[in-house]
Short mmCIF file of C-alpha atoms in Angstrom, two decimals:
data_model
loop_
_atom_site.label_atom_id
_atom_site.label_comp_id
_atom_site.label_asym_id
_atom_site.label_seq_id
_atom_site.Cartn_x
_atom_site.Cartn_y
_atom_site.Cartn_z
CA UNK A 273 129.20 89.83 52.82
CA UNK A 274 127.74 86.39 53.50
CA UNK A 275 126.80 85.34 57.03
CA UNK A 276 128.88 82.62 58.57
CA UNK A 277 127.59 79.64 60.52
CA UNK A 278 126.27 79.80 64.05
CA UNK A 279 129.68 79.02 65.51
CA UNK A 280 131.31 81.74 63.48
CA UNK A 281 128.74 84.29 64.55
CA UNK A 282 129.25 83.33 68.18
CA UNK A 283 133.00 83.75 67.89
CA UNK A 284 132.59 87.12 66.18
CA UNK A 285 130.21 88.28 68.91
CA UNK A 286 132.63 87.17 71.61
CA UNK A 287 135.47 88.98 69.91
CA UNK A 288 133.37 92.14 69.59
CA UNK A 289 132.51 92.05 73.30
CA UNK A 290 136.15 91.46 74.25
CA UNK A 291 137.16 94.61 72.43
CA UNK A 292 135.40 96.79 75.03
CA UNK A 293 136.20 97.40 78.69
CA UNK A 294 132.62 97.70 79.98
CA UNK A 295 130.16 94.99 80.97
CA UNK A 296 126.76 94.90 82.68
CA UNK A 297 126.31 94.60 86.42
CA UNK A 298 125.70 90.84 86.59
CA UNK A 299 123.84 91.26 89.87
CA UNK A 300 121.07 93.16 88.11
CA UNK A 301 120.42 90.73 85.27
CA UNK A 302 118.45 88.21 87.33
CA UNK A 303 116.45 90.65 89.46
CA UNK A 304 113.59 91.08 86.99
CA UNK A 305 112.27 87.71 88.18
CA UNK A 306 111.81 89.30 91.63
CA UNK A 307 109.77 92.19 90.25
CA UNK A 308 105.97 92.12 89.99
CA UNK A 309 106.33 94.37 86.96
CA UNK A 310 108.80 91.97 85.35
CA UNK A 311 106.70 88.86 86.03
CA UNK A 312 103.53 90.51 84.74
CA UNK A 313 105.46 91.48 81.63
CA UNK A 314 106.17 87.79 81.02
CA UNK A 315 102.54 86.86 81.71
CA UNK A 316 101.26 89.42 79.19
CA UNK A 317 103.90 88.73 76.53
CA UNK A 318 101.67 86.40 74.47
CA UNK A 319 98.48 88.38 74.94
CA UNK A 320 96.85 89.94 71.88
CA UNK A 321 94.01 92.35 72.60
CA UNK A 322 90.92 91.80 70.46
CA UNK A 323 89.71 95.37 70.27
CA UNK A 324 86.08 96.05 71.09
CA UNK A 325 85.21 92.37 71.51
CA UNK A 326 86.67 91.99 75.02
CA UNK A 327 88.67 94.26 77.28
CA UNK A 328 91.70 93.22 79.29
CA UNK A 329 90.82 92.54 82.94
CA UNK A 330 93.77 93.56 85.19
CA UNK A 331 93.67 91.29 88.24
CA UNK A 332 97.44 91.21 88.57
CA UNK A 333 98.47 94.47 90.24
CA UNK A 334 97.13 96.87 92.84
CA UNK A 335 96.41 100.02 90.84
CA UNK A 336 92.68 100.73 90.68
CA UNK A 337 93.18 104.37 89.64
CA UNK A 338 92.07 103.73 86.04
CA UNK A 339 88.52 102.91 87.17
CA UNK A 340 86.18 105.88 87.74
CA UNK A 341 84.77 104.38 90.94
CA UNK A 342 88.26 104.60 92.46
CA UNK A 343 89.05 108.14 91.31
CA UNK A 344 91.00 110.12 93.89
CA UNK A 345 89.41 112.78 96.08
CA UNK A 346 88.77 116.17 94.40
CA UNK A 347 90.41 117.79 97.44
CA UNK A 348 93.62 115.94 96.60
CA UNK A 349 93.54 117.20 93.02
CA UNK A 350 92.85 120.74 94.25
CA UNK A 351 95.79 120.51 96.66
CA UNK A 352 98.23 119.55 93.90
CA UNK A 353 96.81 122.14 91.49
CA UNK A 354 97.07 124.81 94.19
CA UNK A 355 100.66 123.86 94.96
CA UNK A 356 101.54 124.18 91.27
CA UNK A 357 99.73 127.48 90.80
CA UNK A 358 101.34 129.01 93.87
CA UNK A 359 104.77 129.01 92.25
CA UNK A 360 106.26 128.18 95.64
CA UNK A 361 107.25 124.59 94.83
CA UNK A 362 109.29 124.73 91.63
CA UNK A 363 112.71 124.38 93.24
CA UNK A 364 114.74 121.58 94.76
CA UNK A 365 113.59 120.27 98.13
CA UNK A 366 115.70 119.28 101.13
CA UNK A 367 116.88 115.67 100.84
CA UNK A 368 114.60 114.57 103.71
CA UNK A 369 111.60 116.45 102.26
CA UNK A 370 110.10 119.87 102.88
CA UNK A 371 109.25 120.62 106.50
CA UNK A 372 105.50 121.44 106.15
CA UNK A 373 104.87 118.09 104.43
CA UNK A 374 106.87 116.14 107.01
CA UNK A 375 105.10 117.92 109.86
CA UNK A 376 101.70 117.23 108.31
CA UNK A 377 102.48 113.51 107.87
CA UNK A 378 103.80 113.26 111.44
CA UNK A 379 100.53 114.73 112.75
CA UNK A 380 98.46 112.47 110.48
CA UNK A 381 100.24 109.31 111.68
CA UNK A 382 100.23 110.41 115.34
CA UNK A 383 96.43 110.11 115.41
CA UNK A 384 96.80 106.33 115.75
CA UNK A 385 99.75 106.31 118.19
CA UNK A 386 100.12 106.63 121.98
CA UNK A 387 102.84 109.28 121.49
CA UNK A 388 103.47 112.24 119.21
CA UNK A 389 105.72 112.07 116.19
CA UNK A 390 107.63 115.13 115.01
CA UNK A 391 108.61 116.30 111.54
CA UNK A 392 112.13 115.05 112.30
CA UNK A 393 110.77 111.49 112.47
CA UNK A 394 109.63 111.65 108.84
CA UNK A 395 111.72 111.19 105.68
CA UNK A 396 109.97 111.64 102.33
CA UNK A 397 110.62 109.27 99.43
CA UNK A 398 109.55 108.75 95.85
CA UNK A 399 106.79 106.31 96.75
CA UNK A 400 107.04 103.34 99.08
CA UNK A 401 109.28 101.54 96.58
CA UNK A 402 112.04 104.08 97.15
CA UNK A 403 111.47 103.83 100.90
CA UNK A 404 112.28 100.11 100.63
CA UNK A 405 115.36 100.92 98.54
CA UNK A 406 116.57 103.48 101.09
CA UNK A 407 116.09 101.22 104.11
CA UNK A 408 117.78 98.21 102.49
CA UNK A 409 120.69 100.42 101.44
CA UNK A 410 121.00 102.03 104.87
CA UNK A 411 121.09 98.61 106.58
CA UNK A 412 123.51 96.88 104.23
CA UNK A 413 126.78 95.75 105.75
CA UNK A 414 129.00 92.73 105.22
CA UNK A 415 127.41 89.56 106.57
CA UNK A 416 124.05 91.12 107.50
CA UNK A 417 120.80 89.26 106.94
CA UNK A 418 117.18 90.36 106.92
CA UNK A 419 114.03 88.32 107.67
CA UNK A 420 111.23 88.52 105.09
CA UNK A 421 107.70 87.03 105.06
CA UNK A 422 106.69 84.23 102.72
CA UNK A 423 104.51 84.84 100.78
CA UNK A 424 105.63 88.42 100.43
CA UNK A 425 106.53 91.33 98.22
CA UNK A 426 109.77 90.26 96.54
CA UNK A 427 110.90 93.83 95.93
CA UNK A 428 112.41 93.60 99.43
CA UNK A 429 114.38 90.53 98.34
CA UNK A 430 115.61 92.27 95.19
CA UNK A 431 116.80 95.39 97.02
CA UNK A 432 118.38 93.43 99.88
CA UNK A 433 120.30 91.09 97.56
CA UNK A 434 121.38 93.97 95.35
CA UNK A 435 122.90 95.59 98.44
CA UNK A 436 124.72 92.41 99.43
CA UNK A 437 122.49 91.27 102.29
CA UNK A 438 121.41 87.70 102.87
CA UNK A 439 117.66 87.07 102.80
CA UNK A 440 115.97 84.56 105.11
CA UNK A 441 112.26 83.74 104.89
CA UNK A 442 109.84 83.12 107.74
CA UNK A 443 106.42 81.63 107.05
CA UNK A 444 103.00 83.19 107.25
CA UNK A 445 100.37 80.64 108.32
CA UNK A 446 97.29 80.60 106.07
CA UNK A 447 95.22 78.62 108.58
CA UNK A 448 95.75 81.39 111.15
CA UNK A 449 94.85 84.34 108.94
CA UNK A 450 98.39 84.54 107.59
CA UNK A 451 99.89 85.33 111.00
CA UNK A 452 103.68 85.32 111.38
CA UNK A 453 105.05 81.94 112.45
CA UNK A 454 107.09 83.39 115.29
CA UNK A 455 108.78 80.08 116.12
CA UNK A 456 110.15 79.72 112.59
CA UNK A 457 111.19 83.37 112.63
CA UNK A 458 113.19 83.00 115.85
CA UNK A 459 114.91 79.88 114.51
CA UNK A 460 116.19 81.86 111.51
CA UNK A 461 117.73 84.75 113.42
CA UNK A 462 121.35 85.07 114.55
CA UNK A 463 123.79 87.80 115.56
CA UNK A 464 123.92 89.07 111.97
CA UNK A 465 120.14 89.54 111.67
CA UNK A 466 119.33 93.25 111.53
CA UNK A 467 115.58 93.51 110.91
CA UNK A 468 112.35 91.76 110.02
CA UNK A 469 109.63 92.93 107.63
CA UNK A 470 105.89 92.73 108.19
CA UNK A 471 103.24 93.99 105.77
CA UNK A 472 99.96 95.04 107.39
CA UNK A 473 97.34 95.13 105.93
CA UNK A 474 98.83 92.31 103.95
CA UNK A 475 100.14 92.21 100.44
CA UNK A 476 99.70 89.60 98.96
CA UNK A 477 97.36 87.89 101.44
CA UNK A 478 94.69 90.47 102.30
CA UNK A 479 95.15 89.81 106.03
CA UNK A 480 94.92 92.30 108.90
CA UNK A 481 96.92 91.69 112.10
CA UNK A 482 95.40 92.07 115.55
CA UNK A 483 96.82 94.24 118.33
CA UNK A 484 97.71 91.05 120.22
CA UNK A 485 99.66 89.52 117.33
CA UNK A 486 101.57 92.73 116.64
CA UNK A 487 102.50 92.87 120.32
CA UNK A 488 103.98 89.38 120.05
CA UNK A 489 105.92 90.44 116.95
CA UNK A 490 107.36 93.40 118.83
CA UNK A 491 108.36 91.25 121.81
CA UNK A 492 110.06 88.77 119.49
CA UNK A 493 111.99 91.57 117.78
CA UNK A 494 113.10 92.96 121.16
CA UNK A 495 114.26 89.51 122.27
CA UNK A 496 116.28 89.09 119.07
CA UNK A 497 117.78 92.59 119.22
CA UNK A 498 116.38 93.58 115.83
CA UNK A 499 113.93 96.21 114.65
CA UNK A 500 110.73 95.92 112.65
CA UNK A 501 110.24 97.33 109.17
CA UNK A 502 106.47 97.87 109.04
CA UNK A 503 105.15 98.21 105.50
CA UNK A 504 101.82 99.98 106.01
CA UNK A 505 101.20 101.27 102.51
CA UNK A 506 97.65 99.82 102.76
CA UNK A 507 96.98 101.41 106.16
CA UNK A 508 93.26 101.87 106.95
CA UNK A 509 92.14 99.91 103.88
CA UNK A 510 90.34 97.35 106.06
CA UNK A 511 86.81 96.03 105.64
CA UNK A 512 86.57 92.89 107.78
CA UNK A 513 86.19 92.52 111.52
CA UNK A 514 89.65 93.84 112.40
CA UNK A 515 90.68 97.47 112.58
CA UNK A 516 94.08 98.60 111.40
CA UNK A 517 96.65 98.89 114.20
CA UNK A 518 99.98 100.51 113.28
CA UNK A 519 103.14 98.68 114.33
CA UNK A 520 104.38 101.98 115.73
CA UNK A 521 102.06 101.46 118.71
CA UNK A 522 104.79 99.09 119.94
CA UNK A 523 107.73 101.39 119.16
CA UNK A 524 108.72 101.52 122.83
CA UNK A 525 109.03 97.70 122.89
CA UNK A 526 111.18 97.46 119.75
CA UNK A 527 112.10 100.27 117.34
CA UNK A 528 109.99 100.41 114.18
CA UNK A 529 110.64 101.93 110.77
CA UNK A 530 107.21 102.52 109.24
CA UNK A 531 106.98 102.70 105.45
CA UNK A 532 103.93 104.25 103.82
CA UNK A 533 102.63 106.47 101.06
CA UNK A 534 99.62 108.29 99.69
CA UNK A 535 99.49 105.82 96.79
CA UNK A 536 96.83 103.42 98.03
CA UNK A 537 94.60 105.31 100.47
CA UNK A 538 94.32 108.28 98.11
CA UNK A 539 94.49 106.01 95.00
CA UNK A 540 97.33 107.98 93.37
CA UNK A 541 100.26 105.58 92.86
CA UNK A 542 101.61 107.75 90.04
CA UNK A 543 102.11 110.75 92.33
CA UNK A 544 105.13 109.02 93.92
CA UNK A 545 105.03 110.33 97.48
CA UNK A 546 106.04 107.95 100.25
CA UNK A 547 107.76 108.07 103.61
CA UNK A 548 110.00 106.41 106.14
CA UNK A 549 109.01 107.16 109.74
CA UNK A 550 110.99 106.37 112.89
CA UNK A 551 108.63 105.04 115.57
CA UNK A 552 111.26 105.03 118.27
CA UNK A 553 110.42 106.77 121.59
CA UNK A 554 113.65 105.40 123.10
CA UNK A 555 115.88 107.00 120.46
CA UNK A 556 117.60 103.76 119.48
CA UNK A 557 117.82 104.65 115.78
CA UNK A 558 119.70 107.84 116.63
CA UNK A 559 122.04 106.12 119.08
CA UNK A 560 122.90 103.44 116.51
CA UNK A 561 123.19 106.07 113.72
CA UNK A 562 120.60 104.34 111.52
CA UNK A 563 118.97 107.74 110.92
CA UNK A 564 122.35 109.15 109.86
CA UNK A 565 122.65 106.36 107.32
CA UNK A 566 119.13 107.08 105.99
CA UNK A 567 119.92 110.80 105.65
CA UNK A 568 123.21 110.05 103.89
CA UNK A 569 121.48 107.80 101.37
CA UNK A 570 118.82 110.42 100.71
CA UNK A 571 121.63 112.90 99.99
CA UNK A 572 122.68 110.80 96.99
CA UNK A 573 119.25 109.75 95.69
CA UNK A 574 116.32 111.40 93.93
CA UNK A 575 113.47 113.24 95.67
CA UNK A 576 109.69 113.06 95.25
CA UNK A 577 108.31 115.95 93.16
CA UNK A 578 108.43 119.15 95.19
CA UNK A 579 104.95 120.29 94.13
CA UNK A 580 103.45 117.01 95.42
CA UNK A 581 105.30 117.54 98.70
CA UNK A 582 103.90 121.07 98.78
CA UNK A 583 100.36 119.70 98.35
CA UNK A 584 100.55 117.29 101.28
CA UNK A 585 99.29 119.57 104.10
CA UNK A 586 96.15 120.55 102.18
CA UNK A 587 95.69 117.02 100.81
CA UNK A 588 95.67 115.53 104.31
CA UNK A 589 93.69 118.32 105.96
CA UNK A 590 90.98 118.73 103.33
CA UNK A 591 90.21 115.19 102.16
CA UNK A 592 86.79 114.27 103.54
CA UNK A 593 86.19 111.07 105.48
CA UNK A 594 83.42 110.26 103.01
CA UNK A 595 86.03 109.66 100.31
CA UNK A 596 87.88 107.12 102.45
CA UNK A 597 84.61 105.46 103.48
CA UNK A 598 83.54 105.13 99.85
CA UNK A 599 86.85 103.51 98.84
CA UNK A 600 86.65 101.01 101.68
CA UNK A 601 83.02 100.21 100.89
CA UNK A 602 83.84 99.44 97.25
CA UNK A 603 86.71 97.20 98.40
CA UNK A 604 84.33 95.45 100.80
CA UNK A 605 81.92 94.79 97.93
CA UNK A 606 84.60 93.57 95.55
CA UNK A 607 86.21 91.38 98.25
CA UNK A 608 82.80 89.78 98.77
CA UNK A 609 82.38 89.24 95.02
CA UNK A 610 85.83 87.68 94.81
CA UNK A 611 85.26 85.41 97.81
CA UNK A 612 81.89 84.13 96.58
CA UNK A 613 82.84 83.60 92.94
CA UNK A 614 86.12 81.85 93.77
CA UNK A 615 84.13 79.26 95.74
CA UNK A 616 82.63 78.13 92.44
CA UNK A 617 85.97 77.34 90.80
CA UNK A 618 86.90 73.77 91.64
CA UNK A 619 90.64 73.96 90.99
CA UNK A 620 91.14 76.99 93.26
CA UNK A 621 91.11 77.11 97.07
CA UNK A 622 90.93 80.35 99.01
CA UNK A 623 92.09 79.74 102.62
CA UNK A 624 90.60 82.90 104.11
CA UNK A 625 88.42 85.81 103.09
CA UNK A 626 90.45 88.99 102.60
CA UNK A 627 89.96 91.64 105.29
CA UNK A 628 92.28 94.38 104.03
CA UNK A 629 94.51 95.72 101.24
CA UNK A 630 93.51 94.85 97.67
CA UNK A 631 94.54 91.21 97.28
CA UNK A 632 93.75 87.60 98.05
CA UNK A 633 95.98 84.53 97.77
CA UNK A 634 94.46 81.35 96.32
CA UNK A 635 95.93 77.89 95.87
CA UNK A 636 95.94 76.08 92.53
CA UNK A 637 95.18 72.35 92.43
CA UNK A 638 97.07 71.36 89.31
CA UNK A 639 95.77 67.79 89.56
CA UNK A 640 92.37 69.17 88.52
CA UNK A 641 93.80 70.67 85.34
CA UNK A 642 95.09 69.13 82.13
CA UNK A 643 98.29 70.27 80.44
CA UNK A 644 99.04 73.06 82.94
CA UNK A 645 102.60 72.82 84.21
CA UNK A 646 102.64 75.39 87.02
CA UNK A 647 101.31 78.76 88.15
CA UNK A 648 103.29 80.71 85.54
CA UNK A 649 102.00 78.50 82.73
CA UNK A 650 98.46 78.92 84.09
CA UNK A 651 98.71 82.72 84.15
CA UNK A 652 100.33 83.00 80.70
CA UNK A 653 97.62 80.87 79.10
CA UNK A 654 94.86 82.69 80.99
CA UNK A 655 96.15 86.04 79.72
CA UNK A 656 96.49 84.79 76.15
CA UNK A 657 93.14 83.02 75.95
CA UNK A 658 90.88 85.08 78.22
CA UNK A 659 92.67 88.48 78.44
CA UNK A 660 92.64 88.16 82.22
CA UNK A 661 95.90 89.08 83.95
CA UNK A 662 96.62 87.38 87.30
CA UNK A 663 99.92 87.32 89.18
CA UNK A 664 101.48 83.84 89.56
CA UNK A 665 102.36 82.90 93.12
CA UNK A 666 106.03 82.43 92.20
CA UNK A 667 106.23 86.25 92.08
CA UNK A 668 105.48 86.38 95.82
CA UNK A 669 107.42 83.27 96.84
CA UNK A 670 104.49 80.81 96.75
CA UNK A 671 104.72 78.46 93.78
CA UNK A 672 101.44 77.15 92.36
CA UNK A 673 99.39 79.82 94.09
CA UNK A 674 97.87 82.95 92.56
CA UNK A 675 97.57 86.52 93.80
CA UNK A 676 94.34 88.13 92.65
CA UNK A 677 93.49 91.79 93.10
CA UNK A 678 89.85 92.77 93.59
CA UNK A 679 90.54 96.54 93.43
CA UNK A 680 88.77 97.07 90.12
CA UNK A 681 85.25 98.08 89.12
CA UNK A 682 82.71 95.46 90.30
CA UNK A 683 81.40 94.82 86.78
CA UNK A 684 84.93 94.17 85.50
CA UNK A 685 85.65 91.89 88.45
CA UNK A 686 82.51 89.82 87.71
CA UNK A 687 83.60 89.53 84.08
CA UNK A 688 87.19 88.61 84.93
CA UNK A 689 86.26 85.93 87.44
CA UNK A 690 83.71 84.46 85.03
CA UNK A 691 86.45 84.22 82.40
CA UNK A 692 88.76 82.63 84.99
CA UNK A 693 86.09 80.01 85.72
CA UNK A 694 85.57 79.32 81.99
CA UNK A 695 89.31 78.87 81.55
CA UNK A 696 89.48 76.39 84.43
CA UNK A 697 86.51 74.43 83.06
CA UNK A 698 88.16 74.27 79.65
CA UNK A 699 91.30 72.71 81.16
CA UNK A 700 89.44 70.64 83.73
CA UNK A 701 90.63 67.09 84.28
CA UNK A 702 87.27 65.35 84.01
CA UNK A 703 88.67 62.00 85.17
CA UNK A 704 89.57 63.30 88.63
#
């Protein structure tokens, strides 16, 4: 049978679709643009690896686990292997997680707090991503809005919008170490605002908040009658002049839901073990039944692997401080490399040296470059021509900026940043 024209094919396709009662969830179809994974997929789409000649340099996402210098602690591996060999963790777990793991995490987090957490304050999730999903689902109600940082991790936006919440963005101020602009935040809030999100240490900015600034955030939340969602997945990964202070320190000022995981500090993102913790000495989450909503959602969602849960007590107890110190020292070295080498690239401006997490935000000056339309175009061409993958700022709400990760082997980082510089020189606008 011969093919008809384009119009005919379109009519046939429409008729074929009309013959069926099902259709996709339209709300999902546009959410890939809010996913780091989805955006990096677009960036890498035109990239063709050239075998042994040059390797791909992954500066686009925070997963250093492929590099031997970032290999997880042997004690962590032993803990998981022991949990598997024991035969005690092959069954379903309770929806909130097994009690020994929750108790161990509560004790681990209590080290940095002025009060003691209990196992009942901890809810285990399949990584921090599911923790975000759970919290956004538990909060969703008609007309509610949530305050998110810009730049920020757009997974929060995707999950909030999918659950029918309105998203409002407050600014982080690059000239002040990416502190929260509390005036702009207060101007956004109204009676339908339920919570605000802070990420500390910062993704995507590499900032670390002071005790004083976090205290102001807590006071602002109390004044507005909202709680704080504290994303602390990069907790203790700090290497500047500021020490990590958990938002839960201020839980008596305003209630805090702390989100975390073993993914980053233990360098095991594929193990998928995260948590939601109620830092709430005044019991506000129980009185308002937020914890009931969290438990109900966990009843209808998937659990982290039981054998990983079973490994948590030994993983936390046995991992030596030397492992953590080594990881932080490598990040300090690679942050220094990144900071110094970026200074030599004329079309890129780095407003502040990263002090934590695995990332730095840099601004593109497109007027210095020929034939580059925007940050996405820049990153797609960079990947295709230099095999260097960088995340465009549009993926974190900051158009014509870039997010660069320095959590890779130092030699690979040197190579990647040299290729980035060569790319910028090749497209340099010499007349400027």
